[in-house]
Short mmCIF file of C-alpha atoms (C1' of nucleotides) in Angstrom, two decimals:
data_model
loop_
_atom_site.label_atom_id
_atom_site.label_comp_id
_atom_site.label_asym_id
_atom_site.label_seq_id
_atom_site.Cartn_x
_atom_site.Cartn_y
_atom_site.Cartn_z
CA MET A 1 0.00 0.00 0.00
CA ASN A 2 1.33 3.46 -0.81
CA THR A 3 1.68 6.23 1.70
CA THR A 4 -1.38 8.16 0.58
CA ASP A 5 -3.65 5.13 0.70
CA ILE A 6 -2.45 4.17 4.17
CA LEU A 7 -3.54 7.56 5.47
CA LYS A 8 -6.76 7.66 3.46
CA SER A 9 -7.83 4.20 4.62
CA HIS A 10 -7.65 5.40 8.21
CA ASP A 11 -9.51 8.65 7.57
CA ILE A 12 -6.45 10.67 8.41
CA LYS A 13 -5.87 13.88 6.52
CA LYS A 14 -3.00 13.74 4.09
CA THR A 15 -0.61 16.45 5.19
CA PRO A 16 3.02 16.89 4.13
CA GLY A 17 4.33 16.13 7.64
CA ARG A 18 2.42 12.88 7.91
CA ILE A 19 3.39 11.73 4.45
CA ALA A 20 7.05 12.45 5.22
CA ILE A 21 6.95 10.46 8.46
CA VAL A 22 5.30 7.43 6.88
CA LYS A 23 7.61 7.58 3.85
CA ALA A 24 10.69 7.69 6.07
CA LEU A 25 9.49 4.60 7.95
CA GLN A 26 8.51 2.78 4.76
CA GLU A 27 11.94 3.35 3.27
CA SER A 28 13.67 2.00 6.35
CA GLU A 29 14.12 -1.66 7.22
CA LEU A 30 14.28 -0.80 10.90
CA PRO A 31 12.29 1.34 13.31
CA LEU A 32 13.61 4.90 13.47
CA SER A 33 14.18 7.41 16.22
CA GLU A 34 12.71 10.90 16.12
CA ASN A 35 16.08 12.25 15.11
CA GLU A 36 16.48 9.77 12.27
CA ILE A 37 13.05 10.73 10.95
CA LYS A 38 13.85 14.41 11.44
CA ILE A 39 16.93 14.08 9.22
CA GLN A 40 14.80 12.60 6.43
CA MET A 41 12.19 15.33 6.82
CA GLU A 42 14.79 18.07 6.51
CA GLU A 43 13.41 21.60 6.89
CA MET A 44 9.85 20.30 6.99
CA TYR A 45 10.38 18.92 10.50
CA ASP A 46 8.68 20.63 13.42
CA ARG A 47 8.90 19.05 16.86
CA ILE A 48 5.39 19.77 18.06
CA THR A 49 3.79 18.68 14.80
CA PHE A 50 5.94 15.56 14.83
CA TYR A 51 4.69 14.52 18.27
CA ARG A 52 1.09 15.28 17.39
CA ASN A 53 1.28 13.35 14.15
CA MET A 54 2.94 10.42 15.88
CA GLN A 55 0.02 10.29 18.29
CA VAL A 56 -2.42 10.28 15.39
CA LEU A 57 -0.49 7.62 13.48
CA ALA A 58 -0.07 5.47 16.58
CA SER A 59 -3.76 5.61 17.58
CA ALA A 60 -4.62 4.60 14.04
CA GLY A 61 -2.28 1.63 14.34
CA ILE A 62 -0.13 2.80 11.44
CA VAL A 63 2.99 3.13 13.56
CA HIS A 64 3.95 1.80 16.97
CA LYS A 65 6.17 3.47 19.52
CA ILE A 66 8.95 1.33 20.94
CA VAL A 67 10.29 2.52 24.28
CA ILE A 68 13.60 0.78 24.91
CA ASP A 69 14.21 2.77 28.01
CA ASN A 70 13.00 6.24 28.73
CA THR A 71 15.77 7.83 26.70
CA ILE A 72 15.79 5.52 23.67
CA ILE A 73 12.57 5.65 21.70
CA LYS A 74 11.93 4.30 18.22
CA TYR A 75 8.95 4.34 15.92
CA GLY A 76 8.15 1.38 13.72
CA LEU A 77 5.76 1.00 10.84
CA SER A 78 3.08 -1.52 11.64
CA CYS A 79 2.06 -4.02 9.00
CA CYS A 80 -0.40 -2.09 6.85
CA GLY A 81 -2.02 -0.60 9.89
CA GLN A 82 -3.25 -3.93 11.11
CA GLU A 83 -1.45 -3.67 14.39
CA HIS A 84 -3.82 -2.98 17.23
CA ARG A 85 -4.02 -4.00 20.84
CA HIS A 86 -4.46 -7.74 21.31
CA GLN A 87 -3.35 -8.32 17.76
CA ASN A 88 -0.05 -8.88 16.12
CA GLU A 89 1.90 -8.12 19.26
CA HIS A 90 5.56 -8.76 18.83
CA ALA A 91 8.73 -8.36 20.82
CA HIS A 92 11.43 -5.83 20.02
CA PHE A 93 15.14 -6.44 20.09
CA TYR A 94 17.58 -3.71 21.06
CA CYS A 95 21.24 -4.11 20.19
CA GLU A 96 23.29 -2.60 22.99
CA LYS A 97 26.28 -2.26 20.69
CA CYS A 98 24.94 -0.58 17.56
CA HIS A 99 21.73 0.70 19.22
CA SER A 100 19.52 -0.60 16.45
CA VAL A 101 16.05 -1.91 17.11
CA VAL A 102 14.46 -4.81 15.26
CA CYS A 103 10.86 -5.97 15.35
CA LEU A 104 10.98 -9.66 16.20
CA LYS A 105 7.79 -10.69 14.46
CA GLU A 106 8.80 -14.33 14.57
CA VAL A 107 9.24 -14.40 18.35
CA ARG A 108 5.85 -15.41 19.59
CA ILE A 109 4.75 -13.95 22.86
CA PRO A 110 3.68 -16.73 25.14
CA ASP A 111 0.51 -16.66 27.19
CA TYR A 112 1.30 -15.45 30.63
CA GLN A 113 -0.59 -16.80 33.55
CA LEU A 114 -1.35 -13.65 35.48
CA PRO A 115 -2.35 -13.81 39.13
CA SER A 116 -6.08 -14.33 39.52
CA GLY A 117 -8.17 -11.23 39.11
CA TYR A 118 -5.68 -9.52 36.83
CA LYS A 119 -6.81 -8.65 33.35
CA LEU A 120 -4.40 -8.38 30.46
CA PHE A 121 -4.76 -5.57 27.94
CA ASP A 122 -1.37 -5.38 26.33
CA SER A 123 2.27 -6.26 26.80
CA ASP A 124 5.60 -4.81 25.79
CA ILE A 125 8.62 -7.03 25.51
CA ILE A 126 12.06 -5.56 25.01
CA ILE A 127 14.89 -8.00 24.52
CA LYS A 128 18.36 -6.52 24.88
CA GLY A 129 21.54 -8.02 23.56
CA ALA A 130 23.79 -8.01 20.55
CA CYS A 131 22.47 -8.29 17.04
CA GLU A 132 23.84 -10.57 14.37
CA LYS A 133 26.36 -8.04 13.08
CA CYS A 134 27.59 -7.08 16.54
CA SER A 135 27.82 -10.47 18.24
CA HIS A 136 30.86 -11.79 16.38
CA MET B 19 18.48 -7.48 56.17
CA ASN B 20 18.33 -3.93 57.50
CA THR B 21 18.97 -0.85 55.41
CA THR B 22 22.48 -0.24 56.72
CA ASP B 23 23.62 -3.80 56.10
CA ILE B 24 22.27 -3.78 52.56
CA LEU B 25 24.44 -0.78 51.73
CA LYS B 26 27.46 -2.05 53.65
CA SER B 27 27.37 -5.45 51.97
CA HIS B 28 27.67 -3.76 48.60
CA ASP B 29 30.48 -1.42 49.64
CA ILE B 30 28.27 1.58 49.21
CA LYS B 31 28.74 4.47 51.57
CA LYS B 32 25.92 4.94 54.01
CA THR B 33 24.58 8.43 53.38
CA PRO B 34 21.29 9.89 54.61
CA GLY B 35 19.88 10.12 51.07
CA ARG B 36 20.62 6.49 50.26
CA ILE B 37 19.24 5.25 53.54
CA ALA B 38 16.05 7.23 52.98
CA ILE B 39 15.55 5.82 49.48
CA VAL B 40 16.07 2.22 50.55
CA LYS B 41 13.86 2.67 53.63
CA ALA B 42 11.05 4.12 51.53
CA LEU B 43 11.21 1.14 49.18
CA GLN B 44 11.45 -1.36 52.05
CA GLU B 45 8.37 0.09 53.69
CA SER B 46 6.37 -0.13 50.48
CA GLU B 47 4.77 -3.25 49.10
CA LEU B 48 4.99 -1.86 45.60
CA PRO B 49 7.63 -0.16 43.48
CA LEU B 50 7.57 3.61 43.88
CA SER B 51 7.94 6.56 41.55
CA GLU B 52 10.47 9.30 42.12
CA ASN B 53 7.71 11.53 43.42
CA GLU B 54 6.46 8.93 45.88
CA ILE B 55 9.97 8.48 47.23
CA LYS B 56 10.45 12.25 47.32
CA ILE B 57 7.39 12.63 49.55
CA GLN B 58 8.83 10.13 52.03
CA MET B 59 12.21 11.85 51.99
CA GLU B 60 10.69 15.25 52.78
CA GLU B 61 13.17 18.12 52.87
CA MET B 62 16.11 15.75 52.46
CA TYR B 63 15.21 15.16 48.82
CA ASP B 64 17.44 16.62 46.13
CA ARG B 65 16.80 15.72 42.49
CA ILE B 66 20.39 15.44 41.35
CA THR B 67 21.44 13.38 44.33
CA PHE B 68 18.38 11.19 43.90
CA TYR B 69 19.29 10.32 40.31
CA ARG B 70 22.91 9.68 41.22
CA ASN B 71 21.99 7.49 44.13
CA MET B 72 19.50 5.57 42.03
CA GLN B 73 22.26 4.82 39.55
CA VAL B 74 24.49 3.58 42.35
CA LEU B 75 21.74 1.46 43.90
CA ALA B 76 20.72 0.07 40.52
CA SER B 77 24.26 -0.89 39.47
CA ALA B 78 24.67 -2.64 42.79
CA GLY B 79 21.48 -4.59 42.12
CA ILE B 80 19.77 -3.21 45.21
CA VAL B 81 16.99 -1.56 43.24
CA HIS B 82 15.73 -1.96 39.71
CA LYS B 83 14.26 0.69 37.49
CA ILE B 84 10.96 -0.15 35.85
CA VAL B 85 10.15 1.89 32.75
CA ILE B 86 6.47 1.47 31.94
CA ASP B 87 6.64 4.00 29.20
CA ASN B 88 8.91 6.96 28.95
CA THR B 89 6.78 9.04 31.31
CA ILE B 90 5.94 6.43 33.94
CA ILE B 91 8.98 5.19 35.82
CA LYS B 92 9.06 3.21 39.04
CA TYR B 93 11.83 1.90 41.24
CA GLY B 94 11.56 -1.45 42.96
CA LEU B 95 13.62 -3.02 45.70
CA SER B 96 15.35 -6.14 44.46
CA CYS B 97 15.41 -9.19 46.68
CA CYS B 98 18.33 -8.52 48.98
CA GLY B 99 20.40 -7.23 46.12
CA GLN B 100 20.43 -10.58 44.40
CA GLU B 101 18.93 -9.23 41.25
CA HIS B 102 21.46 -9.00 38.50
CA ARG B 103 21.41 -9.48 34.78
CA HIS B 104 20.57 -13.03 33.78
CA GLN B 105 19.26 -13.73 37.25
CA ASN B 106 15.92 -13.37 38.88
CA GLU B 107 14.45 -11.56 35.93
CA HIS B 108 10.78 -11.00 36.33
CA ALA B 109 7.97 -9.28 34.51
CA HIS B 110 6.24 -6.13 35.74
CA PHE B 111 2.54 -5.47 35.68
CA TYR B 112 1.18 -1.97 35.18
CA CYS B 113 -2.43 -1.27 36.08
CA GLU B 114 -3.81 1.23 33.59
CA LYS B 115 -6.58 2.19 35.99
CA CYS B 116 -4.83 2.84 39.30
CA HIS B 117 -1.35 3.22 37.76
CA SER B 118 0.24 0.87 40.26
CA VAL B 119 3.12 -1.39 39.32
CA VAL B 120 3.61 -4.89 40.67
CA CYS B 121 6.63 -7.15 40.32
CA LEU B 122 5.31 -10.42 38.95
CA LYS B 123 7.94 -12.69 40.44
CA GLU B 124 5.79 -15.73 39.81
CA VAL B 125 5.43 -15.09 36.09
CA ARG B 126 8.33 -16.96 34.60
CA ILE B 127 9.94 -15.48 31.59
CA PRO B 128 10.07 -18.08 28.87
CA ASP B 129 13.14 -18.76 26.79
CA TYR B 130 12.88 -16.86 23.57
CA GLN B 131 14.29 -18.32 20.44
CA LEU B 132 16.13 -15.36 18.99
CA PRO B 133 17.10 -15.32 15.33
CA SER B 134 20.46 -16.98 14.77
CA GLY B 135 23.44 -14.83 15.57
CA TYR B 136 21.60 -12.75 18.13
CA LYS B 137 22.87 -12.82 21.70
CA LEU B 138 20.60 -12.22 24.66
CA PHE B 139 21.80 -10.09 27.55
CA ASP B 140 18.63 -9.05 29.26
CA SER B 141 14.92 -8.58 28.77
CA ASP B 142 12.23 -6.28 30.06
CA ILE B 143 8.64 -7.38 30.08
CA ILE B 144 5.87 -4.94 30.86
CA ILE B 145 2.37 -6.36 31.06
CA LYS B 146 -0.40 -3.77 31.01
CA GLY B 147 -3.92 -4.31 32.16
CA ALA B 148 -6.13 -4.01 35.21
CA CYS B 149 -5.06 -5.23 38.61
CA GLU B 150 -7.16 -7.31 40.95
CA LYS B 151 -8.75 -4.31 42.67
CA CYS B 152 -9.50 -2.50 39.42
CA SER B 153 -10.80 -5.33 37.26
CA HIS B 154 -14.14 -5.85 38.99
"C1'" DA C 16 39.15 11.15 68.93
"C1'" DT C 17 41.44 13.36 64.93
"C1'" DT C 18 42.65 13.81 60.48
"C1'" DG C 19 43.13 12.99 55.41
"C1'" DC C 20 41.06 12.27 51.39
"C1'" DA C 21 38.17 9.81 48.33
"C1'" DA C 22 33.47 9.93 47.71
"C1'" DG C 23 29.19 12.23 47.89
"C1'" DT C 24 26.33 16.47 47.77
"C1'" DG C 25 23.86 20.41 45.91
"C1'" DA C 26 23.48 24.46 42.83
"C1'" DA C 27 23.30 26.01 38.12
"C1'" DA C 28 23.03 25.02 33.56
"C1'" DC C 29 21.92 22.09 29.92
"C1'" DA C 30 19.62 18.28 27.11
"C1'" DA C 31 15.91 15.16 25.46
"C1'" DT C 32 11.19 14.05 25.33
"C1'" DG C 33 6.65 15.56 25.53
"C1'" DT C 34 2.27 18.69 26.27
"C1'" DT C 35 -0.94 22.82 26.05
"C1'" DG C 36 -2.98 27.18 24.32
"C1'" DC C 37 -3.73 29.99 20.63
"C1'" DA C 38 -3.75 32.35 16.17
"C1'" DA C 39 -2.83 31.45 11.37
"C1'" DA C 40 -2.88 28.18 7.57
"C1'" DT C 41 -4.76 24.30 4.98
"C1'" DA C 42 -7.14 19.82 3.58
"C1'" DT C 43 -11.16 18.26 1.91
"C1'" DA C 44 -16.28 17.88 1.45
"C1'" DG C 45 -20.01 20.03 -0.77
"C1'" DC D 3 -14.59 27.76 -5.06
"C1'" DT D 4 -15.96 28.13 -0.61
"C1'" DA D 5 -16.83 26.86 4.19
"C1'" DT D 6 -15.21 24.80 8.04
"C1'" DA D 7 -13.13 21.60 10.84
"C1'" DT D 8 -8.53 20.10 11.19
"C1'" DT D 9 -3.76 20.91 11.31
"C1'" DT D 10 0.21 23.64 11.93
"C1'" DG D 11 3.81 26.31 14.22
"C1'" DC D 12 5.18 29.32 17.91
"C1'" DA D 13 5.76 30.24 22.82
"C1'" DA D 14 5.78 28.52 27.09
"C1'" DC D 15 5.86 24.91 30.24
"C1'" DA D 16 6.54 20.02 32.40
"C1'" DT D 17 9.20 15.83 33.36
"C1'" DT D 18 13.20 13.04 33.37
"C1'" DG D 19 17.92 13.01 33.32
"C1'" DT D 20 23.13 14.58 32.97
"C1'" DT D 21 27.42 17.45 33.61
"C1'" DT D 22 30.45 20.60 35.92
"C1'" DC D 23 32.36 22.33 39.93
"C1'" DA D 24 33.01 23.95 44.53
"C1'" DC D 25 31.88 22.37 49.07
"C1'" DT D 26 30.89 18.80 52.54
"C1'" DT D 27 31.06 14.32 54.60
"C1'" DG D 28 31.83 9.20 55.49
"C1'" DC D 29 35.06 6.42 57.11
"C1'" DA D 30 39.54 4.33 57.66
"C1'" DA D 31 44.13 4.87 59.40
"C1'" DT D 32 46.55 6.78 62.83
#
DNA sequence: ATTGCAAGTGAAACAATGTTGCAAATATAG
DNA sequence: CTATATTTGCAACATTGTTTCACTTGCAAT
C-alpha cells in the first residue's frame, strides 16, 4: 500500500508532515528514532507537529512506539495498519552495541498466567543483547 | 536485612539520602515513583542526588528501574540485592486504571528463540492491564 | 578522637522528550 | 470555489535526566 492510501484508509488527513513520516518509515528496514526521521524530513520537520502526528499515526495503528528505556525511543511501521491492541503483538530487540532496534515478528509472545483477578490488555517485551552483526 | 547492612554489603557508603531511598522502598509493598519516594524523603530530597543514588543502587542490584513507558517510571527493591542481569528476571505489571506497578515474580519469563546470531543479555517485560482491585 | 582524602552532595546550567494554548494556515467535502 | 473543521507552528511549560564544579562528609588509618 502506498503512503497516501495508508492515510486515506484510516480517515487521516493527508498532510506533508504525515506523508514524510510514513515515507521515512517505509523506506527503512528498521524502526527509526525521532532524530532519524527528522533528518529525512529536513526543513519540513517541526517538533510539536511531529509529536502530534505520531500520536495520530499510533492511535490509528499505522505506527507503533517502541520505548527501549525512557531515553531511547523508536517508531516502527506496523504491518499495513493492522497492528492494534491484542493483535499482532511482537517483541522488540535492542542491540546494545549498535543501538539498532528490530521488530521480532517471529518471536511469539507466550501466554502469561497472570495472578487471579488480573486482566491483560497489552504487553511490551524488550529483549536486549547483541544483534547478528555485533555479536561476532 | 536492614537498610544499613544492605548498603554495607555492597560497599556503598551509608549516606542519609541512600538510607532514605532504601527505607522508603522497604516500607512499600509496591515499586515507587520518584515523586512517591520524594514525599517520604521530605526536605532531604534533592533531584540530582536522587538520580545519582539511584544509579548507584541500581548498578549494585539493590533496586531496579521499571520503565512502563517513557513518562511512567518506578523503582523497585530487588530481593536482597540478588537481582542482576541473567538472574531473577521478572515481569512487571502496570495497572492502567490505578497506575500501580507490581513485580510479577511468579510469572516466569520463557526462553525466547532469537534469530540466529543474536545474543541475549537481558529482557524487560511490561504487562499492562487491570489489577485485581481495578478489574471488577 | 582526629585527620586525610576519596566519595558524595547540591546548585546552576543544559539536554531530550513531551504537552498545552492559541492564532494562522490548509485539507477536503459540498 | 468556498466553508469549516482540522492541522500547523510558535511560545511557554513540564518531566526526566546529565554534567560541571566547589563544598561537605563518610570512614579508615593513625
